[in-house]
N, CA and C of each residue as an Amber inpcrd file, in Angstrom:
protein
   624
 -27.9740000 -31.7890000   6.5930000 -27.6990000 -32.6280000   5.4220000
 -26.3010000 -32.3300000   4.8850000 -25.4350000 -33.4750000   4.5630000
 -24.3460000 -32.8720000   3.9870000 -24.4100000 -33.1710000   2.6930000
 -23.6150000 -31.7540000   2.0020000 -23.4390000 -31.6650000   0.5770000
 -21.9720000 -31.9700000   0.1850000 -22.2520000 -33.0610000  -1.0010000
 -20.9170000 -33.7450000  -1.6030000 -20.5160000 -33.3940000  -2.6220000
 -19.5250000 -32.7540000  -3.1330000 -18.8520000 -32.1180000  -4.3310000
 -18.3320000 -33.0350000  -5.1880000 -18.8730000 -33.2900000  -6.3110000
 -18.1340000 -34.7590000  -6.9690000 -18.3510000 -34.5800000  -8.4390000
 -16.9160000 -35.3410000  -8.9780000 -16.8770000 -35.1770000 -10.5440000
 -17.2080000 -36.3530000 -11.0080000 -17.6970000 -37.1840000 -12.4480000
 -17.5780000 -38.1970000 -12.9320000 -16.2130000 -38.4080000 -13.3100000
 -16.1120000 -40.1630000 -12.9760000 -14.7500000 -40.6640000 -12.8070000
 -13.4830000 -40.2280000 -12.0160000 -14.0520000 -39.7700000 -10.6380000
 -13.0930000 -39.6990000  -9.9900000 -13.1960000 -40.0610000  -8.7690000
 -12.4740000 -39.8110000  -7.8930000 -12.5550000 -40.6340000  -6.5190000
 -13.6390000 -40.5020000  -5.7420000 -14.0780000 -39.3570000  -5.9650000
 -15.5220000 -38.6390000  -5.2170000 -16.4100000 -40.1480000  -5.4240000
 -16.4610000 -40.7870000  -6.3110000 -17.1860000 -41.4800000  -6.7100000
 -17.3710000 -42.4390000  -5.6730000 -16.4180000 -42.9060000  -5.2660000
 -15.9010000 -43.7650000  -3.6180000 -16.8210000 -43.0920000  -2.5230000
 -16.8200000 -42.1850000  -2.3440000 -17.2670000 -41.1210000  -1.3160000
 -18.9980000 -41.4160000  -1.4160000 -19.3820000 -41.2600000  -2.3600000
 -20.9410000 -40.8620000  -2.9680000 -21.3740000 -42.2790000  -2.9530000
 -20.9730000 -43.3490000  -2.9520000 -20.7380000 -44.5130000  -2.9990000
 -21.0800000 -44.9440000  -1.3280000 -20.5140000 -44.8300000  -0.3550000
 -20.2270000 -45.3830000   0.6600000 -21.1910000 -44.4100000   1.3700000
 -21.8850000 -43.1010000   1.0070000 -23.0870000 -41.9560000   2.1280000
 -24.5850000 -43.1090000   1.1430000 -24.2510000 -43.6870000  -0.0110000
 -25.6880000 -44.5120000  -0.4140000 -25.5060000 -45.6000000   0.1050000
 -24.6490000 -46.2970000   0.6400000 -24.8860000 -47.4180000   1.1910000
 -24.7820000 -46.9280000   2.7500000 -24.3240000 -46.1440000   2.9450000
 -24.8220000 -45.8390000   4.8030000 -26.2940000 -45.4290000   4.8920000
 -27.0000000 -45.1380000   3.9300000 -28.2380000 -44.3640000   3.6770000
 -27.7180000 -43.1650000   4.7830000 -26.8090000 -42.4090000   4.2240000
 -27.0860000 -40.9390000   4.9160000 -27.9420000 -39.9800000   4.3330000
 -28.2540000 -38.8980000   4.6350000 -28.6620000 -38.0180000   4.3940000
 -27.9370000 -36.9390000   4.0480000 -28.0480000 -36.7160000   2.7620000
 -26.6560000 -36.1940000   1.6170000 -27.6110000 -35.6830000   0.3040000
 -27.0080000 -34.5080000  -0.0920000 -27.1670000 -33.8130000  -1.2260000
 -25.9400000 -34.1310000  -2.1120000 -26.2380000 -34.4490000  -3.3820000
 -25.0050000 -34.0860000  -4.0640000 -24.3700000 -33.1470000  -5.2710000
 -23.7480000 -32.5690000  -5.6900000 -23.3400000 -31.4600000  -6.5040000
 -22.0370000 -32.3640000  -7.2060000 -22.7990000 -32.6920000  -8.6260000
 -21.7530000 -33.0180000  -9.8190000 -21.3270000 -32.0440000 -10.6030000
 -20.0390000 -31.4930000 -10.4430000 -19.1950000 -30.4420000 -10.8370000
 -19.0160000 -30.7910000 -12.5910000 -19.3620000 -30.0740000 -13.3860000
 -19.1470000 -30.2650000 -14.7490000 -17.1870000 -29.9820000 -15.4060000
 -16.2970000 -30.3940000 -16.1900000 -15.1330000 -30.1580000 -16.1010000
 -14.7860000 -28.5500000 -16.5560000 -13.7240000 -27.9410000 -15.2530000
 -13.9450000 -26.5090000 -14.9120000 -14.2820000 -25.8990000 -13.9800000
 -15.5250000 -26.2240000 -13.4900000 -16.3040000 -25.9750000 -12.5680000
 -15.6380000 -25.9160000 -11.2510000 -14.3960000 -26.8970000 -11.0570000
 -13.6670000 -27.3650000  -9.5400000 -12.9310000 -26.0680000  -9.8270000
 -12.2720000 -25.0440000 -10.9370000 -11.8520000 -24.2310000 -10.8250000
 -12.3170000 -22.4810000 -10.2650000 -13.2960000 -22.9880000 -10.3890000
 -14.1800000 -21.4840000 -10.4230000 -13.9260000 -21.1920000  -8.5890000
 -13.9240000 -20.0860000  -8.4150000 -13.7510000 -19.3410000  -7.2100000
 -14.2850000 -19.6860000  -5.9470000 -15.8520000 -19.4570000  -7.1080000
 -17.2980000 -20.5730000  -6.1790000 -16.6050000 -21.7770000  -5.0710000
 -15.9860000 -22.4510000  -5.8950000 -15.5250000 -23.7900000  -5.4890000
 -14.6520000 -23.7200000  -4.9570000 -13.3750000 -22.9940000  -5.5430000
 -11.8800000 -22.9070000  -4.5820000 -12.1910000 -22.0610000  -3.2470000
 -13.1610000 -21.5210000  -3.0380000 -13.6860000 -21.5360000  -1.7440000
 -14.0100000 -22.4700000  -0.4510000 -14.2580000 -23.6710000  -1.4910000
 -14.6810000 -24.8310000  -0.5200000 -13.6340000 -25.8950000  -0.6010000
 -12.9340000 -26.1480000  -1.6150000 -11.4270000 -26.6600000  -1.6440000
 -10.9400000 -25.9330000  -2.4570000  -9.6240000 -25.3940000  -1.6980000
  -9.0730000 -24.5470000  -1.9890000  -7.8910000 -24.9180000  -3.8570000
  -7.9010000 -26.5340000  -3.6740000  -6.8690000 -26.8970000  -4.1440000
  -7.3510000 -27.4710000  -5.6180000  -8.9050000 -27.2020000  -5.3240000
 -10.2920000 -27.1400000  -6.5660000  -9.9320000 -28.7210000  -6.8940000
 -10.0400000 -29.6960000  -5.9920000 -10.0090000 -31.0070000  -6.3320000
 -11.3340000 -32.2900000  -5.4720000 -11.6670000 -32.5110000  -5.9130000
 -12.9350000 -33.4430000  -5.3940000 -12.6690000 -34.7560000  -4.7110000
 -13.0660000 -35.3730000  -3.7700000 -14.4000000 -34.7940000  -3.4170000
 -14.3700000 -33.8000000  -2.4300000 -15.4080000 -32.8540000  -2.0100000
 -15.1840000 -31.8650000  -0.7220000 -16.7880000 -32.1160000  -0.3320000
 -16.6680000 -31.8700000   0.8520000 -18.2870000 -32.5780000   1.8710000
 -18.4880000 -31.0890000   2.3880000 -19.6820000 -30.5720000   2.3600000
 -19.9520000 -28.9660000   3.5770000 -20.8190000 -29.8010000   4.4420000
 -20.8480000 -29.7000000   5.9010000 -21.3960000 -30.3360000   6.7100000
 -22.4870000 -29.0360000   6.8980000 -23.4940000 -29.1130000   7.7420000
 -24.3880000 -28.5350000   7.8790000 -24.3480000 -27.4630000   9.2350000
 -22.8550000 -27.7150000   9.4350000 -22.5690000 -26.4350000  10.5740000
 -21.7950000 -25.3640000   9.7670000 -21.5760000 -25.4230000   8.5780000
 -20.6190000 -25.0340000   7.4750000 -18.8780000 -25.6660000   7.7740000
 -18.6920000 -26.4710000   8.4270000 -17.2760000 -27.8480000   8.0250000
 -17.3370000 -28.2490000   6.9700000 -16.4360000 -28.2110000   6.8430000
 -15.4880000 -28.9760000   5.4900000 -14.7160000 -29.8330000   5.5800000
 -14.6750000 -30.5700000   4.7930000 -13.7650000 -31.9740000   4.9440000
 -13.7680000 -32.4030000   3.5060000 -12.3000000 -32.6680000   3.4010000
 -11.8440000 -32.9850000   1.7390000 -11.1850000 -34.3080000   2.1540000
 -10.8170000 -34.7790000   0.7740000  -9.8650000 -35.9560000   0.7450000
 -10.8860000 -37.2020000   1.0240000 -10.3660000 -38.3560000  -0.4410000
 -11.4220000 -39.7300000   0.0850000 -11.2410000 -39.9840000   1.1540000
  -9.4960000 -40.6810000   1.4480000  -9.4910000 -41.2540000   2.5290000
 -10.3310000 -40.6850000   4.2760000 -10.2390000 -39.7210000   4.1070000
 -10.7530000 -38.9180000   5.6730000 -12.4030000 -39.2290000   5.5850000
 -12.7180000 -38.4360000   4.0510000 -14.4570000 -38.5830000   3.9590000
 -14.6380000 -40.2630000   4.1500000 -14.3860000 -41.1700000   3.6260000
 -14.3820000 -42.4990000   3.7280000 -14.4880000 -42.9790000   5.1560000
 -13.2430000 -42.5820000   6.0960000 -13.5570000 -42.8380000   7.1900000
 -13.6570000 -42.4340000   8.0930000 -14.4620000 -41.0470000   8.2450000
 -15.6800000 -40.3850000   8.5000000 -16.7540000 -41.4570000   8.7580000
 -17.1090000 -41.5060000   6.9840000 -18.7920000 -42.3160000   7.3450000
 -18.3030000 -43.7290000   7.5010000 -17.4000000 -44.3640000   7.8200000
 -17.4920000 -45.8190000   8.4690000 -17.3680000 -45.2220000  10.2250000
 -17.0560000 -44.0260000  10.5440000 -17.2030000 -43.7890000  11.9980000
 -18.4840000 -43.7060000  12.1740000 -19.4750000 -42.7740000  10.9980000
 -20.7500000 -42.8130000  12.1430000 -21.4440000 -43.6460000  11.6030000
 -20.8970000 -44.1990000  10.6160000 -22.3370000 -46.1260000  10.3050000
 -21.5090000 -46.9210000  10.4900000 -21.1090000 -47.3460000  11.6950000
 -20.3940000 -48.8590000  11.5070000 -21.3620000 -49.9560000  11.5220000
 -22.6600000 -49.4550000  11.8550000 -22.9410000 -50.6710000  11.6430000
 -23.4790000 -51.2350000  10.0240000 -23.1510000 -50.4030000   9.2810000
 -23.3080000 -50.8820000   7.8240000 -21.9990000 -51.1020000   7.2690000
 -21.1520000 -51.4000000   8.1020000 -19.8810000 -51.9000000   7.1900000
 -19.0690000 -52.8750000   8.6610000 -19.8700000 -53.7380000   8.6970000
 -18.9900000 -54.7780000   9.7860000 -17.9090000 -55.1140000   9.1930000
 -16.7310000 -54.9350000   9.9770000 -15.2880000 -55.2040000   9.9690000
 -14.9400000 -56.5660000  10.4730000 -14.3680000 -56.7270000  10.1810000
 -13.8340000 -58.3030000  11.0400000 -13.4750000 -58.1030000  12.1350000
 -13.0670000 -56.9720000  12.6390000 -12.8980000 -56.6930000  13.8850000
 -13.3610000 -54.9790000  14.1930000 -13.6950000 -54.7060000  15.5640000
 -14.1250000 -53.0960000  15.6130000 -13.0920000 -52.7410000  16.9690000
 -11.5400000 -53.0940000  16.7670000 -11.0300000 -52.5390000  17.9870000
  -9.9160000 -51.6170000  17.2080000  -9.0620000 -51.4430000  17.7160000
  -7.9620000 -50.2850000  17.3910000  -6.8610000 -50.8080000  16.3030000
  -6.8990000 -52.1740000  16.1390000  -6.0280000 -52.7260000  15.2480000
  -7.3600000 -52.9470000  14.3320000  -8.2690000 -53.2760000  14.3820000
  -9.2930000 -53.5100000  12.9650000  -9.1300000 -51.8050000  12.0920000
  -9.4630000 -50.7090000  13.0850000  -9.4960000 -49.5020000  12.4310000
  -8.4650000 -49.4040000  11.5690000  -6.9820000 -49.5360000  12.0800000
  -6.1640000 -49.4110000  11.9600000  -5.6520000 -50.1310000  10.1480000
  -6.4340000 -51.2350000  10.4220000  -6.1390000 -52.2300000   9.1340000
  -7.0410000 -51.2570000   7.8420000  -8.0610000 -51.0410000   8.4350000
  -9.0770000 -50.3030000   7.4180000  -8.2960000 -48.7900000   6.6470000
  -7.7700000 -48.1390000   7.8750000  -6.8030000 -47.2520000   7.4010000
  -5.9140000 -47.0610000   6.4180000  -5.0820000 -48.8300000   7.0510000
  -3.6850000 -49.2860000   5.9400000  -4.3290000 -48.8720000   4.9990000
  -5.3190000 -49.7000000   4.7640000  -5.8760000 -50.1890000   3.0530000
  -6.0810000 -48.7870000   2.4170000  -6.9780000 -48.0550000   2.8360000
  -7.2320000 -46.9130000   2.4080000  -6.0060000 -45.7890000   2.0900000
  -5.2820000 -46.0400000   2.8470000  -4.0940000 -45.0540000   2.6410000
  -3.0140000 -45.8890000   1.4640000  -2.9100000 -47.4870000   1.0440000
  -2.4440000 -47.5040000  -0.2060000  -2.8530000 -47.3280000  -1.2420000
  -4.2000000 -47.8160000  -1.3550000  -5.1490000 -46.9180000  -2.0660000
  -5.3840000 -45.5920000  -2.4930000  -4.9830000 -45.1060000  -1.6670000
  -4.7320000 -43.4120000  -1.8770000  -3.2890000 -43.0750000  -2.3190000
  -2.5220000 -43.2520000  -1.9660000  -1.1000000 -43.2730000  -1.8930000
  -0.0670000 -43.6850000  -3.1480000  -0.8060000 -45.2580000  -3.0690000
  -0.2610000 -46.1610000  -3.9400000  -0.8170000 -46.3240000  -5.2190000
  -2.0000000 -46.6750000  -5.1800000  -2.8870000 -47.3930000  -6.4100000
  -2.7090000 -45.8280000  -7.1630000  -3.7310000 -45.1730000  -6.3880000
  -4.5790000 -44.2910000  -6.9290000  -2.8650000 -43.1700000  -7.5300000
  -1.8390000 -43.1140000  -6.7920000  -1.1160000 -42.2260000  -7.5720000
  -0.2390000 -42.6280000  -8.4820000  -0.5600000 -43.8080000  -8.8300000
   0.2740000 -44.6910000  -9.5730000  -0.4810000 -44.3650000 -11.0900000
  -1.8310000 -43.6110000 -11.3600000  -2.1910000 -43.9740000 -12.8020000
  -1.8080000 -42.2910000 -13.2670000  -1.3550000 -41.5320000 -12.2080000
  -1.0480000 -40.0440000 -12.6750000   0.0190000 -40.0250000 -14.1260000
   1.0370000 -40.5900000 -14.2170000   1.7380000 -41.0840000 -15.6160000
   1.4480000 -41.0840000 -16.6610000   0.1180000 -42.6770000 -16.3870000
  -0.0960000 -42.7890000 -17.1950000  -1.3150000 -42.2920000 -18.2420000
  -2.1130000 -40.9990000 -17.0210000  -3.3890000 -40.2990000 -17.5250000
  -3.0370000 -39.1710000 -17.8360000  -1.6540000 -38.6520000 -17.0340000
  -1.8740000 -37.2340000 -17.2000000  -0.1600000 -37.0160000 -16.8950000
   0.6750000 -37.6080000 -18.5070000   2.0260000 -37.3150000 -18.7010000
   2.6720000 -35.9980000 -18.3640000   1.8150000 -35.0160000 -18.8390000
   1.8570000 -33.7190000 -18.7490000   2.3280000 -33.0530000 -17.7100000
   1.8220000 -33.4220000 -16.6520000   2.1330000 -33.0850000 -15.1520000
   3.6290000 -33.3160000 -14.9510000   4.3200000 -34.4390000 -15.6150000
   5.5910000 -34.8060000 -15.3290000   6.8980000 -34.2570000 -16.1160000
   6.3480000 -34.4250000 -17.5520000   7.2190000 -33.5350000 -18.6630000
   6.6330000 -32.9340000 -19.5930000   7.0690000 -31.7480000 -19.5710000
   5.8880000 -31.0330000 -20.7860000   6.5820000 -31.1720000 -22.2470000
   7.6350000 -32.2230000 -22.5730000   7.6810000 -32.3960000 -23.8940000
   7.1640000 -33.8920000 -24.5650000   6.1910000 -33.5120000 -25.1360000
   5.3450000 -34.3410000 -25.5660000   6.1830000 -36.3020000 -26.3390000
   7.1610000 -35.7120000 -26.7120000   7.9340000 -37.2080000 -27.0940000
   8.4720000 -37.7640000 -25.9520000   8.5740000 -37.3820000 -24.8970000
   8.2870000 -38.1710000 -23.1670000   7.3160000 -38.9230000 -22.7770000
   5.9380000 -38.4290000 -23.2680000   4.8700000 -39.2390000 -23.0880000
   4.8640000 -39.9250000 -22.7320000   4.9890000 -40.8150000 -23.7340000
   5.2320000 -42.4560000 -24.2470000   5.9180000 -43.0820000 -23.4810000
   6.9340000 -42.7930000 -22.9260000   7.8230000 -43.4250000 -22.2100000
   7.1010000 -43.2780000 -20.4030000   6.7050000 -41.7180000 -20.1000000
   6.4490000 -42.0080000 -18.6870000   4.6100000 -43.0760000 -18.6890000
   4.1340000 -42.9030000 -20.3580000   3.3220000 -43.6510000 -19.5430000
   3.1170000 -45.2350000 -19.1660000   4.6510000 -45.5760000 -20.3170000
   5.3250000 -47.1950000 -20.4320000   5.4060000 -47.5870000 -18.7310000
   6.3500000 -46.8120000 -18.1060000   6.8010000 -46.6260000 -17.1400000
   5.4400000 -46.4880000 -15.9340000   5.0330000 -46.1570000 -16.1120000
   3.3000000 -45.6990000 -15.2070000   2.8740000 -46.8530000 -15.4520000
   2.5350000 -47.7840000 -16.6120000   1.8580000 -49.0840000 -17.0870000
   2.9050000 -49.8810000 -16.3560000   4.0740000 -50.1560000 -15.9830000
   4.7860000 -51.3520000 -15.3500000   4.8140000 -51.2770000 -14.2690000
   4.3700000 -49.9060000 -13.0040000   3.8370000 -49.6090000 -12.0020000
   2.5740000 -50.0710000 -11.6570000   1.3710000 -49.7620000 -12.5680000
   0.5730000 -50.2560000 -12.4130000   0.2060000 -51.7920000 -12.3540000
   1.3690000 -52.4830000 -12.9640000   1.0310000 -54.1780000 -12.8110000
   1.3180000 -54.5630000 -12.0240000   2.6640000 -53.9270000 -11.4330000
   2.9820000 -54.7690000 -10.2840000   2.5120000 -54.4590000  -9.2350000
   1.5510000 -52.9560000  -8.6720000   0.8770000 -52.7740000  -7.8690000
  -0.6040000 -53.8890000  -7.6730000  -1.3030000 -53.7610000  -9.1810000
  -2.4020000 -54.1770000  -9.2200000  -1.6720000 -56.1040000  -9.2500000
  -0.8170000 -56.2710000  -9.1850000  -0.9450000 -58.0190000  -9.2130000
  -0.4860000 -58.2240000  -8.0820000   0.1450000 -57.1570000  -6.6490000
  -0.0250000 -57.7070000  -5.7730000  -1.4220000 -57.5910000  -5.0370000
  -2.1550000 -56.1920000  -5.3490000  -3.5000000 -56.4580000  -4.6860000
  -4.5620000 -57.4520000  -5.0150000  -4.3030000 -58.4660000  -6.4760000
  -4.8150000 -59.3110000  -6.8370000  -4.9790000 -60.3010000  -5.9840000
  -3.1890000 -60.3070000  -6.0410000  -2.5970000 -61.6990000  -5.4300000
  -3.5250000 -61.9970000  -3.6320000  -3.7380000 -60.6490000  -3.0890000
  -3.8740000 -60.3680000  -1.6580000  -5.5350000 -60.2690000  -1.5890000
  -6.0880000 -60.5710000  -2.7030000  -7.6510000 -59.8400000  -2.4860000
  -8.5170000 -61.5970000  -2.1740000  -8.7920000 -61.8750000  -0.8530000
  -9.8940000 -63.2670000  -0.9500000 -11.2550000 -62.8170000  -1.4290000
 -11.9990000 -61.6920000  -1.1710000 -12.9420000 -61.6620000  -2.0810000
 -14.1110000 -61.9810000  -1.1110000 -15.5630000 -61.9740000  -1.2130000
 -15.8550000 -61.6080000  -2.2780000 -16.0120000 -59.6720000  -2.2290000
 -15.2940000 -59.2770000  -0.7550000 -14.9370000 -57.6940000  -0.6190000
 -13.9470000 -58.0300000   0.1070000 -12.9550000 -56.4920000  -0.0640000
 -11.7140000 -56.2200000   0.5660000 -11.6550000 -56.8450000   1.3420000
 -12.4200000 -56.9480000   2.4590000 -12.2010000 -57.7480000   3.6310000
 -13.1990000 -58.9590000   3.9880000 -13.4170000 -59.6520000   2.9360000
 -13.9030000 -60.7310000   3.1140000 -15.6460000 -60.7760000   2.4070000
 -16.1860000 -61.3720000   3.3860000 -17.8590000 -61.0560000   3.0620000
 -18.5650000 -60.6840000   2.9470000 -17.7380000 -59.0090000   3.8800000
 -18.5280000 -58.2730000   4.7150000 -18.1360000 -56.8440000   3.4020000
 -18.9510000 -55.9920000   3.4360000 -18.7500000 -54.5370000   2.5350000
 -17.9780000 -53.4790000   3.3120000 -16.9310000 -52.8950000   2.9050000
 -16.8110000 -51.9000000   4.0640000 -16.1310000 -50.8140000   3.0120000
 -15.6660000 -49.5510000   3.6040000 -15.8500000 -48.1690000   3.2210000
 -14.9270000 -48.3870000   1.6590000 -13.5980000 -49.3490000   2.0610000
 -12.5550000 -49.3380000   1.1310000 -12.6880000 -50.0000000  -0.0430000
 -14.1410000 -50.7070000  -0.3230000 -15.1290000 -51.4060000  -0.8620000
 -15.3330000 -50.2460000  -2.4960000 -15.7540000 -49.3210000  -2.1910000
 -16.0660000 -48.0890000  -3.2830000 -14.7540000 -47.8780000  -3.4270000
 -13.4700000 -47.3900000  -2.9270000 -12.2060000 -47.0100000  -3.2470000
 -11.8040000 -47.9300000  -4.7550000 -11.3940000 -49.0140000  -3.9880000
 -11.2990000 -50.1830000  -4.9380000 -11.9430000 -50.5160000  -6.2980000
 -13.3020000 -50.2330000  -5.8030000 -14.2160000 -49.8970000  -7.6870000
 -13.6960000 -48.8810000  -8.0900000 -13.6430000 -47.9260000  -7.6780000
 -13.0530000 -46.3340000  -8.5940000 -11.6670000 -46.8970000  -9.4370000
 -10.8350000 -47.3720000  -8.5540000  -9.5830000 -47.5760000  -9.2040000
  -9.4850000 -49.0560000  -9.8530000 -10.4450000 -49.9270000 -10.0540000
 -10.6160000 -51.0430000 -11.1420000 -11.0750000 -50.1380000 -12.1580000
 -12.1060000 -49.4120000 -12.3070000 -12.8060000 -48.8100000 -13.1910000
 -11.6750000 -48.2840000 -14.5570000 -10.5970000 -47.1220000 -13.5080000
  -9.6400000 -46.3800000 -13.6260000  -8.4600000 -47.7070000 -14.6270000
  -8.2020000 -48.8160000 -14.4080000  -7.5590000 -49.6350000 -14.8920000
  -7.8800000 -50.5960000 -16.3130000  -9.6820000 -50.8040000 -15.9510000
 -10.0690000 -50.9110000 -16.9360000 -10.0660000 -50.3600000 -18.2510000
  -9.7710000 -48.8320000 -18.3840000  -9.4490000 -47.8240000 -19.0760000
  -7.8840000 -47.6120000 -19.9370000  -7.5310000 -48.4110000 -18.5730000
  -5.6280000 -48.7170000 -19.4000000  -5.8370000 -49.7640000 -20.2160000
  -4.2760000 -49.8450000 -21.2010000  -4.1760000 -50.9350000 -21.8540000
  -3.9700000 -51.9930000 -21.1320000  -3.6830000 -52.1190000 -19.8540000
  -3.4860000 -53.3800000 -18.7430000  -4.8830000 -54.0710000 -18.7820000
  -5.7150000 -53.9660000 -18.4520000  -7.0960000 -54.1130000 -18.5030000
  -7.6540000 -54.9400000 -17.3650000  -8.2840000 -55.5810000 -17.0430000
  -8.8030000 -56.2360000 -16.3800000  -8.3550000 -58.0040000 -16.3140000
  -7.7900000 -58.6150000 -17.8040000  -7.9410000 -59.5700000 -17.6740000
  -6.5080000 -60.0470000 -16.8350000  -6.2920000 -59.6060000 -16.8060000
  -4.6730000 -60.0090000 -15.9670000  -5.2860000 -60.2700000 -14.7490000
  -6.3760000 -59.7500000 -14.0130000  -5.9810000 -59.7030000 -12.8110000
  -8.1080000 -60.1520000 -12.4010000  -7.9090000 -61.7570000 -12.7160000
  -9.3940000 -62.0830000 -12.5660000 -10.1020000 -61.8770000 -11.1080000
  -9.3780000 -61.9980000  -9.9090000 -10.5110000 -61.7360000  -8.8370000
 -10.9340000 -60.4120000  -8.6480000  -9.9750000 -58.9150000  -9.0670000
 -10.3310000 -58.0200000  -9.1470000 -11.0980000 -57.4690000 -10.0730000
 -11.4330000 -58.4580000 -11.3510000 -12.1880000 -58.4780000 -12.4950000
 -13.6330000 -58.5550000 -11.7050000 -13.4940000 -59.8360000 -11.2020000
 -14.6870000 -60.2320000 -10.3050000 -15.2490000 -59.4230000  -9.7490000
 -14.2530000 -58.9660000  -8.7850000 -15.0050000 -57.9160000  -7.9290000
 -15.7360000 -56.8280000  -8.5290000 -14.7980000 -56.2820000  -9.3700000
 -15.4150000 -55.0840000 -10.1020000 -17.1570000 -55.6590000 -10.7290000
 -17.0910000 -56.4200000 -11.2160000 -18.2960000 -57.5640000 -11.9700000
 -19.3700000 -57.2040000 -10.8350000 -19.3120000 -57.8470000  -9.5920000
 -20.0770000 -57.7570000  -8.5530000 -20.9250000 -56.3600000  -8.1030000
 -19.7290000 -55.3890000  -8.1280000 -19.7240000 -53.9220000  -7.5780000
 -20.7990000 -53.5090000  -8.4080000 -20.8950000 -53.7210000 -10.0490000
 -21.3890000 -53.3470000 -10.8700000 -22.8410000 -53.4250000 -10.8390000
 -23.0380000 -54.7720000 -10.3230000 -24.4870000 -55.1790000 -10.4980000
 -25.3530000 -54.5050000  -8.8000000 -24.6980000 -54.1170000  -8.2370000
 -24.6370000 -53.2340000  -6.8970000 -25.7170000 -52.2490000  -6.8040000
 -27.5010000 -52.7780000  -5.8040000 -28.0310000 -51.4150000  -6.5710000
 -28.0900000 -50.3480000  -6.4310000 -26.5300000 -50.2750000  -4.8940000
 -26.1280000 -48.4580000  -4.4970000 -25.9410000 -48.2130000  -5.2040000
 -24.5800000 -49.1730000  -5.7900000 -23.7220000 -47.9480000  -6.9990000
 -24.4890000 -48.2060000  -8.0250000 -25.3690000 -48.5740000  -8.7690000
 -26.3610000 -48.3810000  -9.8650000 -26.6030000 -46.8380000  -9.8320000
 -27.6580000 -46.8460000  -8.6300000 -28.3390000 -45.6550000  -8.1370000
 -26.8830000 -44.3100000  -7.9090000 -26.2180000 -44.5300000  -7.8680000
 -24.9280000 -43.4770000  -7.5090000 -24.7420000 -42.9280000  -9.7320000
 -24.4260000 -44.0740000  -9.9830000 -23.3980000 -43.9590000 -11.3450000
 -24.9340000 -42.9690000 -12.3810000 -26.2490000 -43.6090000 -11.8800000
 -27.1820000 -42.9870000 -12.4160000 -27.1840000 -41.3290000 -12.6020000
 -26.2000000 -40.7450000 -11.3320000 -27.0290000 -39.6710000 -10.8020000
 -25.9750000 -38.8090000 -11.6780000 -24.8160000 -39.5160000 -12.2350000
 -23.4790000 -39.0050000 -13.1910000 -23.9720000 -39.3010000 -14.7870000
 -24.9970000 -39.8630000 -14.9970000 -25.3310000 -39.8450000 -16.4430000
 -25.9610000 -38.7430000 -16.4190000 -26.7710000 -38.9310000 -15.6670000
 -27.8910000 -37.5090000 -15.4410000 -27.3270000 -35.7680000 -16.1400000
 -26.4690000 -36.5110000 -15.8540000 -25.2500000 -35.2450000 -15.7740000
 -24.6910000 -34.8700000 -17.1250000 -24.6960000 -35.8450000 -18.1000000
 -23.9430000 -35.7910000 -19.0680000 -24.5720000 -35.1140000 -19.8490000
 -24.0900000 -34.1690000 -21.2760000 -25.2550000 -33.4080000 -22.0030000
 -25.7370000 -34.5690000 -22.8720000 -26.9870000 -34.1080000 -23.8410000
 -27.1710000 -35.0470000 -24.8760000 -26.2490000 -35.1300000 -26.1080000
C-alpha cells in the first residue's frame, strides 16, 4: 500500500486526487502546519515539502509532477489520453511541467512576499507584480482550455493539478471571474465525487 504525505491546500492535493480516481490502494497522512518540519518527516523529504509517497518496498518519490505521472503510468486505463504513444505522453508532461513551473510558481509573490524581500513595505509591490503574472498566465490557459477537462472529455492526471491551482486563484484578488471556462471547470471538479471524498478526508483534519 502506498502512503501519501499531504497538507491541506497544497499540491499534494493533486496527488491524493488522481490515487482516488485510479482507485489505488493508498493510505494517507495529513501533516498538520509544522509537522513537514519535524525530523520524522525530513527523513522522508528531506526538503520537508509535500507531497512525498513511501512505496511499500520503502521508495520514495516526491514532487506532483513525477507522483502524477507515476499513477497515469500504472492506471492508464483510467485516464484515456487522446493519444497513448510517445508524443501523447509527452504532451501530458508539457502540461504538467507548466503547471509546475509556471502556474504553480507564479502565486509564490503573491502568498508568500517574504521569501523574496524581507522588508515588509515591498510586499505590496512584489505581490502587485505576482497579481499581473498571474493574469497573464491564467488568461492564456483560459484562452487554451476547450474543456470540459484539460484534454478534452476525457479526465486525466493534469485534471487535479489544475483544480489545486484554480482553487489557489480563487483565493487572490484576481478571482475566478475573469477567466469563465476555468471557473467552469473548477465548478465541475467540485461537484466530483473523488474529490468530494478526497477534500472530506482534509476537514477531518481540521480542529473544532
Amino acid at each position: 500500500m502506498l502512503t501519501l504525505y499531504s497538507m491541506s491546500e497544497t499540491s499534494a492535493l493533486a496527488v491524493h486526487i488522481a490515487l482516488e480516481w485510479a482507485e489505488f490502494s493508498y493510505q494517507v497522512k495529513v501533516l498538520a502546519g509544522g509537522d513537514n518540519n519535524r525530523l520524522e518527516y525530513l527523513q522522508v523529504s528531506p526538503l520537508g515539502k509535500v507531497p512525498a509517497a513511501i512505496f511499500d518496498d520503502g521508495k520514495v518519490l516526491t514532487e506532483t509532477t513525477a507522483l502524477l505521472t507515476y499513477v497515469d503510468a500504472q492506471r492508464p486505463e483510467y485516464f484515456p489520453l487522446p493519444a497513448r504513444d510517445n508524443f501523447g505522453r509527452a504532451k501530458l508532461l508539457e502540461t504538467l511541467s507548466f503547471y509546475a513551473t509556471e502556474l504553480h510558481g507564479a502565486f509564490a509573490p503573491y502568498f508568500w512576499p517574504a521569501r523574496f524581500h524581507p522588508d515588509q513595505d515591498e510586499h505590496a509591490v512584489l505581490q502587485a507584480v505576482g497579481c499581473e503574472r498571474l493574469l497573464r498566465l491564467f488568461d492564456l490557459t483560459d484562452d487554451h482550455f476547450t474543456g470540459p477537462y484539460v484534454f478534452g472529455p476525457c479526465r486525466s492526471v493534469a485534471d487535479p493539478y489544475l483544480y489545486v491551482l484554480t482553487r489557489w486563484l480563487s483565493r487572490t484578488s484576481l478571482g475566478l471571474d475573469n477567466f469563465p471556462l476555468l471557473s467552469a471547470f473548477k465548478a465541475n471538479m467540485d461537484m466530483d465525487e473523488g474529490v468530494r471524498r478526497v477534500l472530506s478526508a482534509y476537514k477531518r483534519q481540521r480542529p473544532d
